[in-house]
Amino acid sequence: MTDDPNRQTPYTGTAAAASAPPPVAPRPPAQGDRTKLAILLMCATSLIFAIQDGLSRVLAQSYPTELIVMFRYWAFALFVIALVSRQPGGLRRAIRTKRPLTQILRGIILVAEMLVIVEAFVRLGLVETHAVFASYPLLIAALSGPILREKVGWRRWAAIGIGFVGILVILDPGGGVLQPQAFLPFVAALMFALYGLLTRHVARDDPSMVSFFWTGTAGAVAITLVAIGQFQWLAPTDWIWMGILCLCGITSHYLLIRAYELAEASALQPFAYTQLVWVSIIGVMVFGEVLRPNVIVGVLIVVSASLFTLWRARVRAH
């Protein structure tokens, strides 16, 4: 799955340091070069996220969704622990949080979101799932008022309304084929928006490294409690796919962290939507999905509205 664009970077500084500092500090790259590199990393991350989603769909067609998510979270938790342990203060610092219940809730919500969206991949396909899921920035903007007491101006409310029109275009309620399962990606987007808002909420008291640690560990514990009773050995070939899936998850999160170190989230978010292109290619070429005209039109409306709300938020922040 895709990560929250409003979150802070999980830590500051590089993930790994040399055993001894260089005798002369390297000259930092120009800001323009840093931004270009960050954009490339974001595009690469979006491609890997799309591959992850395709692999998740393949495996979830043969095994319980909870089992697939549990294996993914075990690998993610190990990555989080290894990464955080190398930061100043290590695990002892990462465990200390001023909002433990909220941090645990964040982890549970993100696990639930992943369960819902993987199920949507199987039932609806990659293309239509991501087309609706792209609305999560609109939901973040809409819910930031009642949850975080942030002011949402009329321009952003207008963009939110237009974005939801785009969702209706994608779902095509007048086409006579709308099923309850069509709302799965919207439920996933709502969960992801809540996760993003809670991340901003805990950021008032906890550093990003702490939130990153609790996201991985609380989520891993939660999904293990739910899915351990469904544990089963995968077929030998499927273990290979699962290994690739977990490796993609670790790589994508590391690249995402590096991208957010080099540039602001607001500058990178437009390029995160390249994932829509990749999942469309994978959905059509690999799974034989059909890219319907109403989905294309709806996605353009939703993405345009989402980018406008992000731009307005940046304007107000400055």
PDB file of C-alpha atoms in Angstrom:
ATOM      1  CA  MET A   1       0.000   0.000   0.000  1.00  0.00           C
ATOM      2  CA  THR A   2       0.516   3.488  -0.615  1.00  0.00           C
ATOM      3  CA  ASP A   3       2.006   5.861   2.699  1.00  0.00           C
ATOM      4  CA  ASP A   4       0.472   9.068   4.141  1.00  0.00           C
ATOM      5  CA  PRO A   5       1.685  12.242   2.407  1.00  0.00           C
ATOM      6  CA  ASN A   6       1.087  14.406   5.489  1.00  0.00           C
ATOM      7  CA  ARG A   7       3.279  12.467   7.832  1.00  0.00           C
ATOM      8  CA  GLN A   8       6.674  13.645   9.001  1.00  0.00           C
ATOM      9  CA  THR A   9       9.711  11.683   7.925  1.00  0.00           C
ATOM     10  CA  PRO A  10      10.258   8.827  10.386  1.00  0.00           C
ATOM     11  CA  TYR A  11      13.648  10.144  11.364  1.00  0.00           C
ATOM     12  CA  THR A  12      16.164  12.790  10.424  1.00  0.00           C
ATOM     13  CA  GLY A  13      19.524  12.028   8.932  1.00  0.00           C
ATOM     14  CA  THR A  14      20.583   9.062   6.874  1.00  0.00           C
ATOM     15  CA  ALA A  15      19.462   5.548   7.715  1.00  0.00           C
ATOM     16  CA  ALA A  16      23.003   4.294   8.120  1.00  0.00           C
ATOM     17  CA  ALA A  17      26.198   6.057   8.946  1.00  0.00           C
ATOM     18  CA  ALA A  18      29.740   5.034   8.147  1.00  0.00           C
ATOM     19  CA  SER A  19      31.773   3.480  10.940  1.00  0.00           C
ATOM     20  CA  ALA A  20      33.762   6.690  11.153  1.00  0.00           C
ATOM     21  CA  PRO A  21      32.959  10.162   9.834  1.00  0.00           C
ATOM     22  CA  PRO A  22      34.847  11.299   6.734  1.00  0.00           C
ATOM     23  CA  PRO A  23      37.778  13.637   7.377  1.00  0.00           C
ATOM     24  CA  VAL A  24      36.077  16.364   5.321  1.00  0.00           C
ATOM     25  CA  ALA A  25      32.311  16.842   5.290  1.00  0.00           C
ATOM     26  CA  PRO A  26      30.852  16.276   1.815  1.00  0.00           C
ATOM     27  CA  ARG A  27      29.441  19.300   0.082  1.00  0.00           C
ATOM     28  CA  PRO A  28      25.631  19.175   0.155  1.00  0.00           C
ATOM     29  CA  PRO A  29      23.964  19.120  -3.245  1.00  0.00           C
ATOM     30  CA  ALA A  30      22.100  22.153  -4.485  1.00  0.00           C
ATOM     31  CA  GLN A  31      18.446  22.387  -3.478  1.00  0.00           C
ATOM     32  CA  GLY A  32      17.337  21.913  -7.086  1.00  0.00           C
ATOM     33  CA  ASP A  33      19.376  18.737  -7.366  1.00  0.00           C
ATOM     34  CA  ARG A  34      17.954  17.463  -4.076  1.00  0.00           C
ATOM     35  CA  THR A  35      14.404  18.049  -5.277  1.00  0.00           C
ATOM     36  CA  LYS A  36      15.050  16.321  -8.610  1.00  0.00           C
ATOM     37  CA  LEU A  37      16.506  13.304  -6.817  1.00  0.00           C
ATOM     38  CA  ALA A  38      13.549  13.253  -4.415  1.00  0.00           C
ATOM     39  CA  ILE A  39      11.114  13.273  -7.353  1.00  0.00           C
ATOM     40  CA  LEU A  40      12.942  10.351  -8.964  1.00  0.00           C
ATOM     41  CA  LEU A  41      12.819   8.449  -5.680  1.00  0.00           C
ATOM     42  CA  MET A  42       9.095   9.167  -5.334  1.00  0.00           C
ATOM     43  CA  CYS A  43       8.414   7.909  -8.867  1.00  0.00           C
ATOM     44  CA  ALA A  44      10.452   4.764  -8.174  1.00  0.00           C
ATOM     45  CA  THR A  45       8.575   4.268  -4.904  1.00  0.00           C
ATOM     46  CA  SER A  46       5.232   4.584  -6.706  1.00  0.00           C
ATOM     47  CA  LEU A  47       6.298   1.908  -9.178  1.00  0.00           C
ATOM     48  CA  ILE A  48       7.316  -0.457  -6.386  1.00  0.00           C
ATOM     49  CA  PHE A  49       4.047   0.222  -4.538  1.00  0.00           C
ATOM     50  CA  ALA A  50       2.164  -0.741  -7.710  1.00  0.00           C
ATOM     51  CA  ILE A  51       4.161  -3.974  -7.978  1.00  0.00           C
ATOM     52  CA  GLN A  52       3.380  -4.690  -4.317  1.00  0.00           C
ATOM     53  CA  ASP A  53      -0.321  -4.275  -4.987  1.00  0.00           C
ATOM     54  CA  GLY A  54      -0.152  -6.649  -7.936  1.00  0.00           C
ATOM     55  CA  LEU A  55       1.674  -9.271  -5.866  1.00  0.00           C
ATOM     56  CA  SER A  56      -0.816  -8.824  -3.014  1.00  0.00           C
ATOM     57  CA  ARG A  57      -3.686  -9.459  -5.407  1.00  0.00           C
ATOM     58  CA  VAL A  58      -2.018 -12.610  -6.780  1.00  0.00           C
ATOM     59  CA  LEU A  59      -1.416 -14.064  -3.325  1.00  0.00           C
ATOM     60  CA  ALA A  60      -4.784 -12.986  -1.883  1.00  0.00           C
ATOM     61  CA  GLN A  61      -6.558 -14.924  -4.624  1.00  0.00           C
ATOM     62  CA  SER A  62      -5.188 -18.151  -3.125  1.00  0.00           C
ATOM     63  CA  TYR A  63      -4.757 -17.382   0.578  1.00  0.00           C
ATOM     64  CA  PRO A  64      -6.670 -15.451   3.264  1.00  0.00           C
ATOM     65  CA  THR A  65      -6.101 -11.720   3.051  1.00  0.00           C
ATOM     66  CA  GLU A  66      -5.288 -11.629   6.760  1.00  0.00           C
ATOM     67  CA  LEU A  67      -2.449 -14.107   6.250  1.00  0.00           C
ATOM     68  CA  ILE A  68      -0.887 -12.088   3.438  1.00  0.00           C
ATOM     69  CA  VAL A  69      -1.072  -8.862   5.440  1.00  0.00           C
ATOM     70  CA  MET A  70       0.382 -10.587   8.516  1.00  0.00           C
ATOM     71  CA  PHE A  71       3.461 -11.772   6.606  1.00  0.00           C
ATOM     72  CA  ARG A  72       3.899  -8.292   5.120  1.00  0.00           C
ATOM     73  CA  TYR A  73       3.675  -6.681   8.539  1.00  0.00           C
ATOM     74  CA  TRP A  74       6.176  -9.066  10.076  1.00  0.00           C
ATOM     75  CA  ALA A  75       8.730  -7.976   7.481  1.00  0.00           C
ATOM     76  CA  PHE A  76       7.744  -4.315   7.891  1.00  0.00           C
ATOM     77  CA  ALA A  77       8.073  -4.492  11.698  1.00  0.00           C
ATOM     78  CA  LEU A  78      11.571  -5.991  11.432  1.00  0.00           C
ATOM     79  CA  PHE A  79      12.532  -3.179   9.050  1.00  0.00           C
ATOM     80  CA  VAL A  80      11.141  -0.546  11.426  1.00  0.00           C
ATOM     81  CA  ILE A  81      12.936  -1.983  14.450  1.00  0.00           C
ATOM     82  CA  ALA A  82      16.240  -2.256  12.577  1.00  0.00           C
ATOM     83  CA  LEU A  83      15.941   1.291  11.258  1.00  0.00           C
ATOM     84  CA  VAL A  84      14.870   2.912  14.506  1.00  0.00           C
ATOM     85  CA  SER A  85      17.512   1.096  16.563  1.00  0.00           C
ATOM     86  CA  ARG A  86      20.198   2.915  14.587  1.00  0.00           C
ATOM     87  CA  GLN A  87      18.851   6.358  15.421  1.00  0.00           C
ATOM     88  CA  PRO A  88      19.891   8.471  18.435  1.00  0.00           C
ATOM     89  CA  GLY A  89      18.355   6.924  21.533  1.00  0.00           C
ATOM     90  CA  GLY A  90      17.539   3.718  19.687  1.00  0.00           C
ATOM     91  CA  LEU A  91      14.582   1.557  20.636  1.00  0.00           C
ATOM     92  CA  ARG A  92      14.465   2.908  24.171  1.00  0.00           C
ATOM     93  CA  ARG A  93      13.691   6.373  22.829  1.00  0.00           C
ATOM     94  CA  ALA A  94      11.276   5.120  20.155  1.00  0.00           C
ATOM     95  CA  ILE A  95       9.120   3.281  22.691  1.00  0.00           C
ATOM     96  CA  ARG A  96       8.520   6.402  24.770  1.00  0.00           C
ATOM     97  CA  THR A  97       5.359   8.117  23.607  1.00  0.00           C
ATOM     98  CA  LYS A  98       3.105  10.676  25.230  1.00  0.00           C
ATOM     99  CA  ARG A  99       0.073   9.256  23.427  1.00  0.00           C
ATOM    100  CA  PRO A 100       0.303   5.449  23.590  1.00  0.00           C
ATOM    101  CA  LEU A 101      -3.404   4.782  22.980  1.00  0.00           C
ATOM    102  CA  THR A 102      -3.506   7.037  19.933  1.00  0.00           C
ATOM    103  CA  GLN A 103      -0.324   5.473  18.574  1.00  0.00           C
ATOM    104  CA  ILE A 104      -1.774   1.991  18.976  1.00  0.00           C
ATOM    105  CA  LEU A 105      -5.006   3.148  17.329  1.00  0.00           C
ATOM    106  CA  ARG A 106      -3.001   4.460  14.370  1.00  0.00           C
ATOM    107  CA  GLY A 107      -1.354   1.083  13.915  1.00  0.00           C
ATOM    108  CA  ILE A 108      -4.670  -0.759  14.081  1.00  0.00           C
ATOM    109  CA  ILE A 109      -6.343   1.588  11.598  1.00  0.00           C
ATOM    110  CA  LEU A 110      -3.516   1.173   9.088  1.00  0.00           C
ATOM    111  CA  VAL A 111      -3.700  -2.630   9.359  1.00  0.00           C
ATOM    112  CA  ALA A 112      -7.467  -2.532   8.866  1.00  0.00           C
ATOM    113  CA  GLU A 113      -7.021  -0.264   5.850  1.00  0.00           C
ATOM    114  CA  MET A 114      -4.573  -2.701   4.297  1.00  0.00           C
ATOM    115  CA  LEU A 115      -6.969  -5.607   4.829  1.00  0.00           C
ATOM    116  CA  VAL A 116      -9.786  -3.720   3.149  1.00  0.00           C
ATOM    117  CA  ILE A 117      -7.768  -2.520   0.174  1.00  0.00           C
ATOM    118  CA  VAL A 118      -6.195  -5.925  -0.543  1.00  0.00           C
ATOM    119  CA  GLU A 119      -9.698  -7.393  -0.495  1.00  0.00           C
ATOM    120  CA  ALA A 120     -10.725  -4.663  -2.925  1.00  0.00           C
ATOM    121  CA  PHE A 121      -7.855  -5.627  -5.237  1.00  0.00           C
ATOM    122  CA  VAL A 122      -9.290  -9.144  -5.465  1.00  0.00           C
ATOM    123  CA  ARG A 123     -12.942  -8.145  -5.832  1.00  0.00           C
ATOM    124  CA  LEU A 124     -12.648  -4.986  -7.988  1.00  0.00           C
ATOM    125  CA  GLY A 125      -9.177  -5.037  -9.487  1.00  0.00           C
ATOM    126  CA  LEU A 126      -6.253  -2.676  -9.164  1.00  0.00           C
ATOM    127  CA  VAL A 127      -7.490   0.050 -11.502  1.00  0.00           C
ATOM    128  CA  GLU A 128     -10.889   0.798  -9.962  1.00  0.00           C
ATOM    129  CA  THR A 129      -9.607   0.355  -6.418  1.00  0.00           C
ATOM    130  CA  HIS A 130      -6.874   2.940  -6.857  1.00  0.00           C
ATOM    131  CA  ALA A 131      -9.167   5.229  -8.817  1.00  0.00           C
ATOM    132  CA  VAL A 132     -11.401   5.636  -5.753  1.00  0.00           C
ATOM    133  CA  PHE A 133      -8.593   5.383  -3.196  1.00  0.00           C
ATOM    134  CA  ALA A 134      -6.965   8.457  -4.788  1.00  0.00           C
ATOM    135  CA  SER A 135      -9.623  10.505  -2.971  1.00  0.00           C
ATOM    136  CA  TYR A 136      -7.932  10.168   0.426  1.00  0.00           C
ATOM    137  CA  PRO A 137      -6.406  13.701   0.335  1.00  0.00           C
ATOM    138  CA  LEU A 138      -9.937  15.048  -0.065  1.00  0.00           C
ATOM    139  CA  LEU A 139     -11.056  13.074   2.974  1.00  0.00           C
ATOM    140  CA  ILE A 140      -8.090  14.376   4.961  1.00  0.00           C
ATOM    141  CA  ALA A 141      -9.065  17.926   4.077  1.00  0.00           C
ATOM    142  CA  ALA A 142     -12.743  17.312   4.896  1.00  0.00           C
ATOM    143  CA  LEU A 143     -12.024  15.667   8.267  1.00  0.00           C
ATOM    144  CA  SER A 144      -9.234  17.993   9.380  1.00  0.00           C
ATOM    145  CA  GLY A 145     -11.843  20.441  10.646  1.00  0.00           C
ATOM    146  CA  PRO A 146     -13.838  18.211  13.028  1.00  0.00           C
ATOM    147  CA  ILE A 147     -10.832  16.115  14.111  1.00  0.00           C
ATOM    148  CA  LEU A 148      -7.949  18.614  14.269  1.00  0.00           C
ATOM    149  CA  ARG A 149     -10.001  21.808  14.525  1.00  0.00           C
ATOM    150  CA  GLU A 150      -8.336  23.162  11.386  1.00  0.00           C
ATOM    151  CA  LYS A 151     -10.098  25.740   9.276  1.00  0.00           C
ATOM    152  CA  VAL A 152     -11.138  24.564   5.822  1.00  0.00           C
ATOM    153  CA  GLY A 153     -11.982  27.442   3.509  1.00  0.00           C
ATOM    154  CA  TRP A 154     -14.695  27.523   0.884  1.00  0.00           C
ATOM    155  CA  ARG A 155     -12.230  26.882  -1.939  1.00  0.00           C
ATOM    156  CA  ARG A 156     -11.136  23.584  -0.460  1.00  0.00           C
ATOM    157  CA  TRP A 157     -14.725  22.629   0.347  1.00  0.00           C
ATOM    158  CA  ALA A 158     -15.588  23.293  -3.300  1.00  0.00           C
ATOM    159  CA  ALA A 159     -12.670  21.092  -4.397  1.00  0.00           C
ATOM    160  CA  ILE A 160     -13.801  18.368  -1.997  1.00  0.00           C
ATOM    161  CA  GLY A 161     -17.307  18.484  -3.472  1.00  0.00           C
ATOM    162  CA  ILE A 162     -15.950  18.304  -7.024  1.00  0.00           C
ATOM    163  CA  GLY A 163     -13.721  15.397  -6.006  1.00  0.00           C
ATOM    164  CA  PHE A 164     -16.681  13.437  -4.710  1.00  0.00           C
ATOM    165  CA  VAL A 165     -18.452  14.045  -8.003  1.00  0.00           C
ATOM    166  CA  GLY A 166     -15.420  12.375  -9.577  1.00  0.00           C
ATOM    167  CA  ILE A 167     -15.899   9.372  -7.281  1.00  0.00           C
ATOM    168  CA  LEU A 168     -19.506   9.075  -8.414  1.00  0.00           C
ATOM    169  CA  VAL A 169     -18.328   9.170 -12.021  1.00  0.00           C
ATOM    170  CA  ILE A 170     -15.947   6.284 -11.270  1.00  0.00           C
ATOM    171  CA  LEU A 171     -18.577   4.223  -9.436  1.00  0.00           C
ATOM    172  CA  ASP A 172     -21.181   4.947 -12.141  1.00  0.00           C
ATOM    173  CA  PRO A 173     -24.249   4.443  -9.900  1.00  0.00           C
ATOM    174  CA  GLY A 174     -26.555   4.835 -12.891  1.00  0.00           C
ATOM    175  CA  GLY A 175     -24.890   2.002 -14.768  1.00  0.00           C
ATOM    176  CA  GLY A 176     -26.860  -0.669 -12.956  1.00  0.00           C
ATOM    177  CA  VAL A 177     -23.760  -2.592 -11.876  1.00  0.00           C
ATOM    178  CA  LEU A 178     -22.948  -0.838  -8.604  1.00  0.00           C
ATOM    179  CA  GLN A 179     -22.403  -3.415  -5.850  1.00  0.00           C
ATOM    180  CA  PRO A 180     -21.700  -2.947  -2.110  1.00  0.00           C
ATOM    181  CA  GLN A 181     -18.138  -4.154  -2.693  1.00  0.00           C
ATOM    182  CA  ALA A 182     -17.573  -1.099  -4.880  1.00  0.00           C
ATOM    183  CA  PHE A 183     -17.364   0.956  -1.680  1.00  0.00           C
ATOM    184  CA  LEU A 184     -14.413  -1.041  -0.314  1.00  0.00           C
ATOM    185  CA  PRO A 185     -11.763   1.345  -1.725  1.00  0.00           C
ATOM    186  CA  PHE A 186     -13.676   4.327  -0.357  1.00  0.00           C
ATOM    187  CA  VAL A 187     -13.709   2.716   3.097  1.00  0.00           C
ATOM    188  CA  ALA A 188      -9.963   2.103   2.729  1.00  0.00           C
ATOM    189  CA  ALA A 189      -9.427   5.742   1.729  1.00  0.00           C
ATOM    190  CA  LEU A 190     -11.423   6.876   4.763  1.00  0.00           C
ATOM    191  CA  MET A 191      -9.298   4.712   7.060  1.00  0.00           C
ATOM    192  CA  PHE A 192      -6.103   6.007   5.485  1.00  0.00           C
ATOM    193  CA  ALA A 193      -7.306   9.584   5.934  1.00  0.00           C
ATOM    194  CA  LEU A 194      -8.004   8.924   9.632  1.00  0.00           C
ATOM    195  CA  TYR A 195      -4.552   7.398   9.968  1.00  0.00           C
ATOM    196  CA  GLY A 196      -3.006  10.488   8.371  1.00  0.00           C
ATOM    197  CA  LEU A 197      -4.932  12.859  10.637  1.00  0.00           C
ATOM    198  CA  LEU A 198      -3.995  10.898  13.752  1.00  0.00           C
ATOM    199  CA  THR A 199      -0.377  10.985  12.586  1.00  0.00           C
ATOM    200  CA  ARG A 200      -0.531  14.765  12.471  1.00  0.00           C
ATOM    201  CA  HIS A 201      -2.218  14.760  15.881  1.00  0.00           C
ATOM    202  CA  VAL A 202       0.470  12.715  17.644  1.00  0.00           C
ATOM    203  CA  ALA A 203       3.190  14.727  15.869  1.00  0.00           C
ATOM    204  CA  ARG A 204       2.365  17.557  18.266  1.00  0.00           C
ATOM    205  CA  ASP A 205       3.925  15.558  21.111  1.00  0.00           C
ATOM    206  CA  ASP A 206       5.943  12.673  19.633  1.00  0.00           C
ATOM    207  CA  PRO A 207       8.835  12.858  17.163  1.00  0.00           C
ATOM    208  CA  SER A 208       8.355  11.124  13.847  1.00  0.00           C
ATOM    209  CA  MET A 209      10.723   8.292  14.769  1.00  0.00           C
ATOM    210  CA  VAL A 210       8.398   7.327  17.628  1.00  0.00           C
ATOM    211  CA  SER A 211       5.337   7.333  15.379  1.00  0.00           C
ATOM    212  CA  PHE A 212       7.157   5.256  12.759  1.00  0.00           C
ATOM    213  CA  PHE A 213       8.095   2.667  15.390  1.00  0.00           C
ATOM    214  CA  TRP A 214       4.572   2.389  16.753  1.00  0.00           C
ATOM    215  CA  THR A 215       3.070   2.141  13.263  1.00  0.00           C
ATOM    216  CA  GLY A 216       5.106  -0.973  12.493  1.00  0.00           C
ATOM    217  CA  THR A 217       5.062  -2.728  15.837  1.00  0.00           C
ATOM    218  CA  ALA A 218       1.469  -2.014  16.911  1.00  0.00           C
ATOM    219  CA  GLY A 219       0.245  -3.006  13.468  1.00  0.00           C
ATOM    220  CA  ALA A 220       2.251  -6.233  13.500  1.00  0.00           C
ATOM    221  CA  VAL A 221       0.880  -7.218  16.913  1.00  0.00           C
ATOM    222  CA  ALA A 222      -2.697  -6.374  15.904  1.00  0.00           C
ATOM    223  CA  ILE A 223      -2.674  -8.366  12.660  1.00  0.00           C
ATOM    224  CA  THR A 224      -0.923 -11.297  14.345  1.00  0.00           C
ATOM    225  CA  LEU A 225      -3.688 -11.522  16.944  1.00  0.00           C
ATOM    226  CA  VAL A 226      -6.259 -11.557  14.154  1.00  0.00           C
ATOM    227  CA  ALA A 227      -4.553 -13.818  11.620  1.00  0.00           C
ATOM    228  CA  ILE A 228      -2.344 -16.265  13.515  1.00  0.00           C
ATOM    229  CA  GLY A 229      -5.211 -18.753  13.713  1.00  0.00           C
ATOM    230  CA  GLN A 230      -5.239 -18.860   9.897  1.00  0.00           C
ATOM    231  CA  PHE A 231      -1.531 -19.601   9.602  1.00  0.00           C
ATOM    232  CA  GLN A 232      -0.620 -22.001   6.835  1.00  0.00           C
ATOM    233  CA  TRP A 233       2.452 -22.783   4.778  1.00  0.00           C
ATOM    234  CA  LEU A 234       2.468 -21.320   1.324  1.00  0.00           C
ATOM    235  CA  ALA A 235       3.310 -23.319  -1.771  1.00  0.00           C
ATOM    236  CA  PRO A 236       7.045 -23.170  -2.597  1.00  0.00           C
ATOM    237  CA  THR A 237       6.496 -20.824  -5.534  1.00  0.00           C
ATOM    238  CA  ASP A 238       4.250 -18.592  -3.466  1.00  0.00           C
ATOM    239  CA  TRP A 239       6.948 -18.236  -0.814  1.00  0.00           C
ATOM    240  CA  ILE A 240       9.101 -16.710  -3.546  1.00  0.00           C
ATOM    241  CA  TRP A 241       6.343 -14.240  -4.412  1.00  0.00           C
ATOM    242  CA  MET A 242       5.874 -13.457  -0.726  1.00  0.00           C
ATOM    243  CA  GLY A 243       9.608 -12.859  -0.329  1.00  0.00           C
ATOM    244  CA  ILE A 244       9.566 -10.470  -3.286  1.00  0.00           C
ATOM    245  CA  LEU A 245       6.506  -8.735  -1.822  1.00  0.00           C
ATOM    246  CA  CYS A 246       8.211  -8.209   1.543  1.00  0.00           C
ATOM    247  CA  LEU A 247      11.413  -7.039  -0.135  1.00  0.00           C
ATOM    248  CA  CYS A 248       9.417  -4.563  -2.201  1.00  0.00           C
ATOM    249  CA  GLY A 249       7.746  -3.305   0.972  1.00  0.00           C
ATOM    250  CA  ILE A 250      11.062  -2.674   2.715  1.00  0.00           C
ATOM    251  CA  THR A 251      12.619  -1.065  -0.374  1.00  0.00           C
ATOM    252  CA  SER A 252       9.654   1.193  -1.074  1.00  0.00           C
ATOM    253  CA  HIS A 253       9.486   2.499   2.478  1.00  0.00           C
ATOM    254  CA  TYR A 254      13.211   3.158   2.553  1.00  0.00           C
ATOM    255  CA  LEU A 255      13.058   5.073  -0.741  1.00  0.00           C
ATOM    256  CA  LEU A 256      10.042   7.000   0.519  1.00  0.00           C
ATOM    257  CA  ILE A 257      11.937   8.000   3.649  1.00  0.00           C
ATOM    258  CA  ARG A 258      14.884   9.156   1.579  1.00  0.00           C
ATOM    259  CA  ALA A 259      12.593  11.152  -0.720  1.00  0.00           C
ATOM    260  CA  TYR A 260      10.996  12.973   2.221  1.00  0.00           C
ATOM    261  CA  GLU A 261      14.446  13.770   3.597  1.00  0.00           C
ATOM    262  CA  LEU A 262      15.356  15.560   0.379  1.00  0.00           C
ATOM    263  CA  ALA A 263      12.178  17.531  -0.348  1.00  0.00           C
ATOM    264  CA  GLU A 264       8.904  18.645   1.209  1.00  0.00           C
ATOM    265  CA  ALA A 265       5.905  16.349   1.030  1.00  0.00           C
ATOM    266  CA  SER A 266       3.887  19.017  -0.776  1.00  0.00           C
ATOM    267  CA  ALA A 267       6.445  19.050  -3.600  1.00  0.00           C
ATOM    268  CA  LEU A 268       6.422  15.259  -3.909  1.00  0.00           C
ATOM    269  CA  GLN A 269       2.734  14.439  -3.599  1.00  0.00           C
ATOM    270  CA  PRO A 270       1.847  15.172  -7.261  1.00  0.00           C
ATOM    271  CA  PHE A 271       4.393  12.566  -8.348  1.00  0.00           C
ATOM    272  CA  ALA A 272       2.918   9.987  -5.972  1.00  0.00           C
ATOM    273  CA  TYR A 273      -0.030   9.861  -8.363  1.00  0.00           C
ATOM    274  CA  THR A 274       2.203   8.164 -10.921  1.00  0.00           C
ATOM    275  CA  GLN A 275       1.199   5.024  -9.034  1.00  0.00           C
ATOM    276  CA  LEU A 276      -2.160   5.318 -10.802  1.00  0.00           C
ATOM    277  CA  VAL A 277      -0.356   4.964 -14.114  1.00  0.00           C
ATOM    278  CA  TRP A 278       1.622   1.932 -12.979  1.00  0.00           C
ATOM    279  CA  VAL A 279      -1.352   0.107 -11.465  1.00  0.00           C
ATOM    280  CA  SER A 280      -3.348   0.768 -14.624  1.00  0.00           C
ATOM    281  CA  ILE A 281      -0.614  -0.784 -16.755  1.00  0.00           C
ATOM    282  CA  ILE A 282      -0.293  -3.777 -14.419  1.00  0.00           C
ATOM    283  CA  GLY A 283      -4.062  -4.172 -14.123  1.00  0.00           C
ATOM    284  CA  VAL A 284      -4.623  -4.123 -17.881  1.00  0.00           C
ATOM    285  CA  MET A 285      -1.531  -6.035 -19.014  1.00  0.00           C
ATOM    286  CA  VAL A 286      -1.300  -8.656 -16.253  1.00  0.00           C
ATOM    287  CA  PHE A 287      -4.833  -9.113 -14.954  1.00  0.00           C
ATOM    288  CA  GLY A 288      -6.829  -8.254 -18.057  1.00  0.00           C
ATOM    289  CA  GLU A 289      -8.730  -5.395 -16.406  1.00  0.00           C
ATOM    290  CA  VAL A 290     -10.656  -2.924 -18.539  1.00  0.00           C
ATOM    291  CA  LEU A 291      -9.879   0.769 -18.273  1.00  0.00           C
ATOM    292  CA  ARG A 292     -13.379   2.181 -18.674  1.00  0.00           C
ATOM    293  CA  PRO A 293     -13.818   5.784 -19.941  1.00  0.00           C
ATOM    294  CA  ASN A 294     -15.779   6.843 -16.851  1.00  0.00           C
ATOM    295  CA  VAL A 295     -12.916   5.658 -14.638  1.00  0.00           C
ATOM    296  CA  ILE A 296     -10.422   7.769 -16.604  1.00  0.00           C
ATOM    297  CA  VAL A 297     -12.635  10.848 -16.391  1.00  0.00           C
ATOM    298  CA  GLY A 298     -13.370  10.278 -12.701  1.00  0.00           C
ATOM    299  CA  VAL A 299      -9.684   9.840 -11.849  1.00  0.00           C
ATOM    300  CA  LEU A 300      -8.806  13.097 -13.596  1.00  0.00           C
ATOM    301  CA  ILE A 301     -11.464  14.902 -11.559  1.00  0.00           C
ATOM    302  CA  VAL A 302     -10.422  13.315  -8.250  1.00  0.00           C
ATOM    303  CA  VAL A 303      -6.690  13.869  -8.750  1.00  0.00           C
ATOM    304  CA  SER A 304      -7.194  17.475  -9.883  1.00  0.00           C
ATOM    305  CA  ALA A 305      -9.366  18.224  -6.858  1.00  0.00           C
ATOM    306  CA  SER A 306      -6.893  16.495  -4.524  1.00  0.00           C
ATOM    307  CA  LEU A 307      -3.947  18.453  -5.890  1.00  0.00           C
ATOM    308  CA  PHE A 308      -5.900  21.695  -5.497  1.00  0.00           C
ATOM    309  CA  THR A 309      -6.649  20.960  -1.828  1.00  0.00           C
ATOM    310  CA  LEU A 310      -2.968  20.177  -1.222  1.00  0.00           C
ATOM    311  CA  TRP A 311      -1.961  23.404  -2.956  1.00  0.00           C
ATOM    312  CA  ARG A 312      -4.424  25.458  -0.908  1.00  0.00           C
ATOM    313  CA  ALA A 313      -3.172  23.855   2.300  1.00  0.00           C
ATOM    314  CA  ARG A 314       0.384  24.798   1.333  1.00  0.00           C
ATOM    315  CA  VAL A 315      -0.670  28.364   0.543  1.00  0.00           C
ATOM    316  CA  ARG A 316      -2.340  28.721   3.936  1.00  0.00           C
ATOM    317  CA  ALA A 317       0.663  27.187   5.686  1.00  0.00           C
ATOM    318  CA  HIS A 318       2.941  29.835   4.170  1.00  0.00           C
TER     319      HIS A 318
END
